[in-house]
Short mmCIF file of C-alpha atoms in Angstrom, two decimals:
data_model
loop_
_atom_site.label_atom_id
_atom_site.label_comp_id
_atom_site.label_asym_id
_atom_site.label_seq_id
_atom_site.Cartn_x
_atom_site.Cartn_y
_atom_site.Cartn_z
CA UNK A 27 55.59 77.00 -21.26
CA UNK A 28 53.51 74.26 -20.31
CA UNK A 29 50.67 74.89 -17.62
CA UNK A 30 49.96 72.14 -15.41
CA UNK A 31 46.87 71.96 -13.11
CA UNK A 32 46.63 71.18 -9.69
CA UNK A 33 43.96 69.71 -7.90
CA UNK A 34 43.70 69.97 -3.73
CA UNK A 35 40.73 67.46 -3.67
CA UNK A 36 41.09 64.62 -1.12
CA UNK A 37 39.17 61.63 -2.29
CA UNK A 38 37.19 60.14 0.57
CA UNK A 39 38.14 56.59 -0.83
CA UNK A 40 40.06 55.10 -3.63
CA UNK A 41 36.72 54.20 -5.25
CA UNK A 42 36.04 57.81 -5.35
CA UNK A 43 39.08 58.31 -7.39
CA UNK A 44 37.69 55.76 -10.25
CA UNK A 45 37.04 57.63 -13.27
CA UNK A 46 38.34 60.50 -14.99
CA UNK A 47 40.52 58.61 -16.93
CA UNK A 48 42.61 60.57 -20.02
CA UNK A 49 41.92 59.96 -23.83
CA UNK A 50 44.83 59.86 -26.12
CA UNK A 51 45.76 60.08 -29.80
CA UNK A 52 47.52 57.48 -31.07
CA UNK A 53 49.58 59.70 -33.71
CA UNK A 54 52.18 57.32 -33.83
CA UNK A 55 50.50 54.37 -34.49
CA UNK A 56 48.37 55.27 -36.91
CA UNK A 57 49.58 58.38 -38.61
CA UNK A 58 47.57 60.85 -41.06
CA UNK A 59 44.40 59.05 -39.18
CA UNK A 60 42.14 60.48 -36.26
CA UNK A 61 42.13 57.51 -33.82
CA UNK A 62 41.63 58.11 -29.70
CA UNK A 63 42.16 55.74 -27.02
CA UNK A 64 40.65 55.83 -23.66
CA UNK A 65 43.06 54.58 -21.05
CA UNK A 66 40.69 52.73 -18.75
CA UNK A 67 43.81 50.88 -17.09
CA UNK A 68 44.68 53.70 -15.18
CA UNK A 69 41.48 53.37 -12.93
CA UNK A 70 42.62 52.81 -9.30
CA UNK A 71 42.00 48.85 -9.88
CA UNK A 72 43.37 49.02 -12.84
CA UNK A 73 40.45 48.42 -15.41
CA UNK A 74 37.53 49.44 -16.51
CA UNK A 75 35.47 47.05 -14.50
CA UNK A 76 36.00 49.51 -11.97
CA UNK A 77 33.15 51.72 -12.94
CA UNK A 78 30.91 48.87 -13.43
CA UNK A 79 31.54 47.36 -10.01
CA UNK A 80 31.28 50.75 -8.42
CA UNK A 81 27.79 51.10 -10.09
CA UNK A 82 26.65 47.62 -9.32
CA UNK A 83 27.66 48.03 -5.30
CA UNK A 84 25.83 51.22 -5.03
CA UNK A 85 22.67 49.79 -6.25
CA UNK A 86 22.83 46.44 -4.25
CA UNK A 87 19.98 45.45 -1.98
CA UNK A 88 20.43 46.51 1.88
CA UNK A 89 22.29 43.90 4.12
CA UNK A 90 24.87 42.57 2.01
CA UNK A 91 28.08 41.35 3.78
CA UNK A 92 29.61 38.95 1.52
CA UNK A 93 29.85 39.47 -2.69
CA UNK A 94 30.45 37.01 -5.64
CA UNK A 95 31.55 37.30 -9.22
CA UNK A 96 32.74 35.25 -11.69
CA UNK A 97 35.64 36.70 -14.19
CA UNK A 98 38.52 36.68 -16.04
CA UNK A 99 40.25 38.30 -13.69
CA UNK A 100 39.49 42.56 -14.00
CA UNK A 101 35.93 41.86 -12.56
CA UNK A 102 37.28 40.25 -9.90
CA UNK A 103 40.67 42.82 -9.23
CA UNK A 104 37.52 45.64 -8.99
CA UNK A 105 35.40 43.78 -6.52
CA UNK A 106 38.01 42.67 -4.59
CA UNK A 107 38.95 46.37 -4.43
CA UNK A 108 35.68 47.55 -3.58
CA UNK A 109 35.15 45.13 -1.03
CA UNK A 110 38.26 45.56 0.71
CA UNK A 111 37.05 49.61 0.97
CA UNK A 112 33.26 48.81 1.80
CA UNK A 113 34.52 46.06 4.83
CA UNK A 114 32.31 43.01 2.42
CA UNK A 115 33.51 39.29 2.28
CA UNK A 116 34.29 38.51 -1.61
CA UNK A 117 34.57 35.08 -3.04
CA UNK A 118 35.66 35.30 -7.38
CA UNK A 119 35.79 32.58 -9.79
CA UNK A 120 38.15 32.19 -12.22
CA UNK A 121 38.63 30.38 -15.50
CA UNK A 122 42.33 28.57 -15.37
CA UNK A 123 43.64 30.38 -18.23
CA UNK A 124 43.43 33.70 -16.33
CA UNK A 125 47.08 35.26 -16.01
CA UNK A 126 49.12 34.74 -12.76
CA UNK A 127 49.07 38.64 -11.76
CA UNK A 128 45.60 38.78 -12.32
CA UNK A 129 44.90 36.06 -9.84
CA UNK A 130 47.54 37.69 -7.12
CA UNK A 131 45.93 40.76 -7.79
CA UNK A 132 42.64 39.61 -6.33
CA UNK A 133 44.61 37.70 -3.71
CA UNK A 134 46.12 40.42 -2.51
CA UNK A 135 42.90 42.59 -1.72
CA UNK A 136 41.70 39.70 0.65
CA UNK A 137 39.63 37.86 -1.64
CA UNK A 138 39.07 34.24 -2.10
CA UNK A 139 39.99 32.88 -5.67
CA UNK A 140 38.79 29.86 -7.37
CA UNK A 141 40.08 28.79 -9.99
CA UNK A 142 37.72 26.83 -12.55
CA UNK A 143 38.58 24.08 -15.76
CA UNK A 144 37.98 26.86 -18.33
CA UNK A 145 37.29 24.64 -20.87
CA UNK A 146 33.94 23.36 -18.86
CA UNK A 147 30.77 24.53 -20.84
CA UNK A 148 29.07 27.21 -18.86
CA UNK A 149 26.09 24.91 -18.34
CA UNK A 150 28.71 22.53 -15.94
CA UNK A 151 28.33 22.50 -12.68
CA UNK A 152 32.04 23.19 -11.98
CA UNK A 153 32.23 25.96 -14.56
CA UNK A 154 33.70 29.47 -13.25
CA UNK A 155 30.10 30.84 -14.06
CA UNK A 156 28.53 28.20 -11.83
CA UNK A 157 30.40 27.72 -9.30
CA UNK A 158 30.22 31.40 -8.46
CA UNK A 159 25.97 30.75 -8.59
CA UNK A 160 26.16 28.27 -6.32
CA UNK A 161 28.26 29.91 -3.66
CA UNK A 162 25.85 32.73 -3.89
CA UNK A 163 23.36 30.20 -3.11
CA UNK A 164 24.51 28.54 -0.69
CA UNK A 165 26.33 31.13 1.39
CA UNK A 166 24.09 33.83 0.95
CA UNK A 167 26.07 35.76 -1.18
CA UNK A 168 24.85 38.60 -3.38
CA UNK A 169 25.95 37.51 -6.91
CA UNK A 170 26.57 40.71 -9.60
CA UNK A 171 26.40 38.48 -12.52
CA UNK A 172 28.11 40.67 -14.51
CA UNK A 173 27.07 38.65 -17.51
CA UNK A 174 23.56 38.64 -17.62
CA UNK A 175 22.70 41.65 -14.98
CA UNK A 176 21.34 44.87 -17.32
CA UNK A 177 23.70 46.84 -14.67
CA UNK A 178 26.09 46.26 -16.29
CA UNK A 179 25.46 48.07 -19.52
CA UNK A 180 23.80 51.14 -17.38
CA UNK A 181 27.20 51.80 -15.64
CA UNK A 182 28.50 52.67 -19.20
CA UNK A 183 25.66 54.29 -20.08
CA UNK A 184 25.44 56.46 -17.25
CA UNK A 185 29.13 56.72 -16.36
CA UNK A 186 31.69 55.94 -19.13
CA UNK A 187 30.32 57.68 -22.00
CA UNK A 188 29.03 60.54 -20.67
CA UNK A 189 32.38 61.46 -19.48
CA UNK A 190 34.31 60.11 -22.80
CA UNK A 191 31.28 62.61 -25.18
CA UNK A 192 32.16 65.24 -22.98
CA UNK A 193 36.09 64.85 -22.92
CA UNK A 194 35.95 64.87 -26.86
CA UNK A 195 32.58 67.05 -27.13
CA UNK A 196 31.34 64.94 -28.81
CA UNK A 197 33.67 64.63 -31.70
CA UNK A 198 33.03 61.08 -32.53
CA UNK A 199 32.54 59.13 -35.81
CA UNK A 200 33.41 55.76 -35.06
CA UNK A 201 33.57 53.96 -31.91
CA UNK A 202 35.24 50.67 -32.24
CA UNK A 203 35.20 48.47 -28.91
CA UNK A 204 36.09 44.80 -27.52
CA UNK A 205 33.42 42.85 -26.84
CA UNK A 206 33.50 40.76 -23.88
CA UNK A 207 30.19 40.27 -21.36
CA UNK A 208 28.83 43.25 -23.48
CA UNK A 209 27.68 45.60 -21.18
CA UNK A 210 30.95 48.68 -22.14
CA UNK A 211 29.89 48.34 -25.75
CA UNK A 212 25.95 48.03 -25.01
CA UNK A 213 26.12 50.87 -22.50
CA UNK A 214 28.79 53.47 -24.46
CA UNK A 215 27.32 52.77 -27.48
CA UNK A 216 23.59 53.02 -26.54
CA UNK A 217 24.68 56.22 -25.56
CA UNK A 218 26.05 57.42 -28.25
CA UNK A 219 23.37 56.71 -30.76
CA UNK A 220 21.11 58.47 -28.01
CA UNK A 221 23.33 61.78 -28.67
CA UNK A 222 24.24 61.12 -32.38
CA UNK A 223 22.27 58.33 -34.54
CA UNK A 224 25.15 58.57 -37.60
CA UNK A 225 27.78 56.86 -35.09
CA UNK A 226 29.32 53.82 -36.21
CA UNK A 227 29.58 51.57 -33.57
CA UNK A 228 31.85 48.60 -34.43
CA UNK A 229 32.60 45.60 -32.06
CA UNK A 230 36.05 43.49 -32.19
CA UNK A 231 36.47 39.79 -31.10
CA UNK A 232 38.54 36.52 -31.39
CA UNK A 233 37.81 34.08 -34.59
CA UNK A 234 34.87 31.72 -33.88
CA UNK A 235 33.47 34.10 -30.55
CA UNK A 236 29.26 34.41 -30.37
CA UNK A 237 28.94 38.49 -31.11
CA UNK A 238 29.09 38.67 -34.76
CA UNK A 239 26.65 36.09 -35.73
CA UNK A 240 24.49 37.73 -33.14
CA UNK A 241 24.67 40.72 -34.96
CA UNK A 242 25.20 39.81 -38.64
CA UNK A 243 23.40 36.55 -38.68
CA UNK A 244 26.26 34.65 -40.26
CA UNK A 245 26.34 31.40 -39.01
CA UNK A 246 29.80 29.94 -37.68
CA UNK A 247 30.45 26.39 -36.54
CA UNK A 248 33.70 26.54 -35.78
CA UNK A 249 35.08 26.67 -32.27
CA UNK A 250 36.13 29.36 -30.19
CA UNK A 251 39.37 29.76 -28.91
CA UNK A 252 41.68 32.47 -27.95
CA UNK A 253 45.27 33.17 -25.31
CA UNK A 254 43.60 36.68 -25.43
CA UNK A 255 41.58 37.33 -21.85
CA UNK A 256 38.50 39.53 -21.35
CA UNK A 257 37.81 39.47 -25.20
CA UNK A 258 34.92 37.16 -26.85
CA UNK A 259 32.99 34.03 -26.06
CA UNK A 260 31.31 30.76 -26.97
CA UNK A 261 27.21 32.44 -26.18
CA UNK A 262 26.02 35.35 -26.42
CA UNK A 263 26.35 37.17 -22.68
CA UNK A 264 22.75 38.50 -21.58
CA UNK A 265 24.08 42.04 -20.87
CA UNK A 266 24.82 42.66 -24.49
CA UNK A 267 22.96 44.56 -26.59
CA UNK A 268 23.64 43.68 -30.34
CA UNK A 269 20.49 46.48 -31.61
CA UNK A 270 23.68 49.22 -30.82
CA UNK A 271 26.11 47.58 -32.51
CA UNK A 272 26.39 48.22 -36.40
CA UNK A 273 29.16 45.31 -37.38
CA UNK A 274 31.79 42.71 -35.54
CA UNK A 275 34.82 42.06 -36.70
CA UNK A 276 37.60 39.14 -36.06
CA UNK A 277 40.64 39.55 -35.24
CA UNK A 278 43.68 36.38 -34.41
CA UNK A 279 45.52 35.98 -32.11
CA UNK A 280 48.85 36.84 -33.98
CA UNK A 281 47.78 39.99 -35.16
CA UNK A 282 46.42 40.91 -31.72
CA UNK A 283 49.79 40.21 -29.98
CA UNK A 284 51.52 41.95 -32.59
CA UNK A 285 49.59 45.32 -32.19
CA UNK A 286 49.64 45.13 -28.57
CA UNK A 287 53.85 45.39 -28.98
CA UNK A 288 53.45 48.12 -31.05
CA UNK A 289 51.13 49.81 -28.73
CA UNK A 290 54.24 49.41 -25.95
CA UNK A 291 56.57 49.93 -28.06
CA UNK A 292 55.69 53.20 -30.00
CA UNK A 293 52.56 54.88 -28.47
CA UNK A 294 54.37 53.87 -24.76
CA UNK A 295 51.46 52.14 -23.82
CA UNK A 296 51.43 49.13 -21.98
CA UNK A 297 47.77 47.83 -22.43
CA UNK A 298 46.38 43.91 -21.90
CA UNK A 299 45.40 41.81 -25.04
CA UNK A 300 42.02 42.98 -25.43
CA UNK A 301 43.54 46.55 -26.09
CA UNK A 302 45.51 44.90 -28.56
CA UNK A 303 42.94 42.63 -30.43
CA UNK A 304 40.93 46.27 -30.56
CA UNK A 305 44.26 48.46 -31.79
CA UNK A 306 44.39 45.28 -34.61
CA UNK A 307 40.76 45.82 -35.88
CA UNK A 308 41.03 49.27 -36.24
CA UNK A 309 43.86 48.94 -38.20
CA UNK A 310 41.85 46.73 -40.33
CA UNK A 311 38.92 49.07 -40.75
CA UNK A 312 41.19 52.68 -41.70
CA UNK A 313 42.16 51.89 -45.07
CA UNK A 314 38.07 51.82 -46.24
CA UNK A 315 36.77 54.82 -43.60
CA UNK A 316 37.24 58.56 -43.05
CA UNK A 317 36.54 60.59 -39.86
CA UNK A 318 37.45 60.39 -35.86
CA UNK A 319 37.86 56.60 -34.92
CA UNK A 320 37.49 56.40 -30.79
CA UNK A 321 38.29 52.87 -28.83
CA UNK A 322 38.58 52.03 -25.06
CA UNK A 323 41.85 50.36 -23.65
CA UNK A 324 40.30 48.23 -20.98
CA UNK A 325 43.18 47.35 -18.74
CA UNK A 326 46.83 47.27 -18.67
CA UNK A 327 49.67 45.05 -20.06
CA UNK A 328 51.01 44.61 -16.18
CA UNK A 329 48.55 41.93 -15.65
CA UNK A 330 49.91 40.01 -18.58
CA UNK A 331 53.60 40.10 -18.07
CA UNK A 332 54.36 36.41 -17.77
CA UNK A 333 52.04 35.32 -20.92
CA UNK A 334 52.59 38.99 -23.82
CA UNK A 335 55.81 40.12 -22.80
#
């Protein structure tokens, strides 16, 4: 007989319930292998930003009424949250490609979305990154720049890990994560190396993204290009941290979409395209490693209805 266990804790706030979120093996999938997921969709905003904007809010200067961000769209979905909570004004950017849901999502918290020409260099003045600088600016906003801010990364360090060692004590060979802005793969695997140097940590991006040359050297000219959201980019985001990261590998489109059906359709999980573009690379790197393979699934498949399903 099963035991289940009860908790009579009342939350004083939804952004108290962030966290805590359960790992899984994904038996199924990947049978005869050791690989864990860590459903960070099932958050209370519904991604893993959720720790990160949690972290950054608590450590923002005294005064602050009215918050900025740019994103793809989980960034924003978690400050919006947050905002709506903490009684702040909140203003997101947003590249055009970001997925309808993801944009009503923000919408529905009370925030104001703009939505940016995402094929603008970030250097533009009307790029999604800029844009969200210069409202900052001008309506003295505090920005979280979840790009370049070293926050970032510390939330992970000091939040997601910790709890993800401690739920698989430590068990951990392998840790194989999309890379995005950089700071969950900076921060988790910073930490890991602090606890266990012998950790493989392994990043995953779209063809032609910045990461891997920034950690391999290899040069690559083409361009960079991708339906996927929250995975890769064209430079190198400040909060990354390419000393933790052992090797990056590429995965398409394609094979992305494909594993992210599979997910759905035989581990049940219904996870976004990053999750999928990360479920692809492991599936690339089994066949030539041995030992306990752990990966994050950063947010869910919901948001992504109208463009992967």
């Amino acid at each position: 007989m099963t035991a289940f266990q009860y908790s009579s804790q009342i939350r004083g706030s939804v952004l108290d319930a962030i966290g805590n979120t359960p790992v899984v093996q994904l038996g199924r999938l990947f049978g005869g292998h050791d690989v864990v997921a860590k459903l960070e969709f099932m958050n209370p905003g519904g991604s893993i930003k959720d720790r990160m904007v949690r972290y950054m809010l608590r450590h923002r200067p005294e005064g602050v009424t009215h918050v900025v961000e740019s994103s793809s769209g989980n960034t924003g979905a978690a400050l919006a949250m947050a905002a709506a909570v903490q009684g702040l004004r909140c203003d997101v950017t947003v590249p055009d490609r970001t997925s309808p849901e993801k944009i009503k999502r923000i919408e529905a918290y009370g925030a104001t979305v703009h939505v940016c020409d995402a094929s603008l260099p970030e250097a533009h003045a009307d790029s999604y990154q800029s844009l969200a600088t210069r409202i900052a600016a001008e309506q003295g906003a505090l920005h979280l720049d979840q790009y370049r801010s070293g926050l970032n990364r510390n939330a992970h360090y000091t939040d997601t890990a910790p709890e993800m060692w401690f739920q698989l004590d430590g068990r951990i060979d392998y840790f194989v994560c999309g890379i995005g802005s950089g700071g969950t793969i900076s921060g988790v695997g910073r930490f890991l190396k602090d606890r266990n140097p012998n950790i493989i940590v392994i990043g995953v991006e779209p063809p032609h993204s910045a990461y891997r040359e920034a950690v391999t050297g290899e040069a690559d000219e083409g361009e960079f290009r991708t339906a996927l959201e929250g995975v890769g980019k064209r430079k190198v985001a400040a909060s990354f941290d390419a000393s933790v990261v052992d090797d990056v590998i590429r995965v398409n489109d394609d094979d992305a979409l494909s594993y992210l059906h599979r997910l759905a359709r035989e581990e049940g999980i219904l996870a976004g395209g990053s999750s999928g573009c990360v479920t692809a690379g492991i599936a690339q790197l089994l066949p030539r490693i041995t030992g306990r393979v752990v990966t994050i699934f950063p947010d869910s498949g919901a948001n992504y209805l109208s463009r992967h399903f």
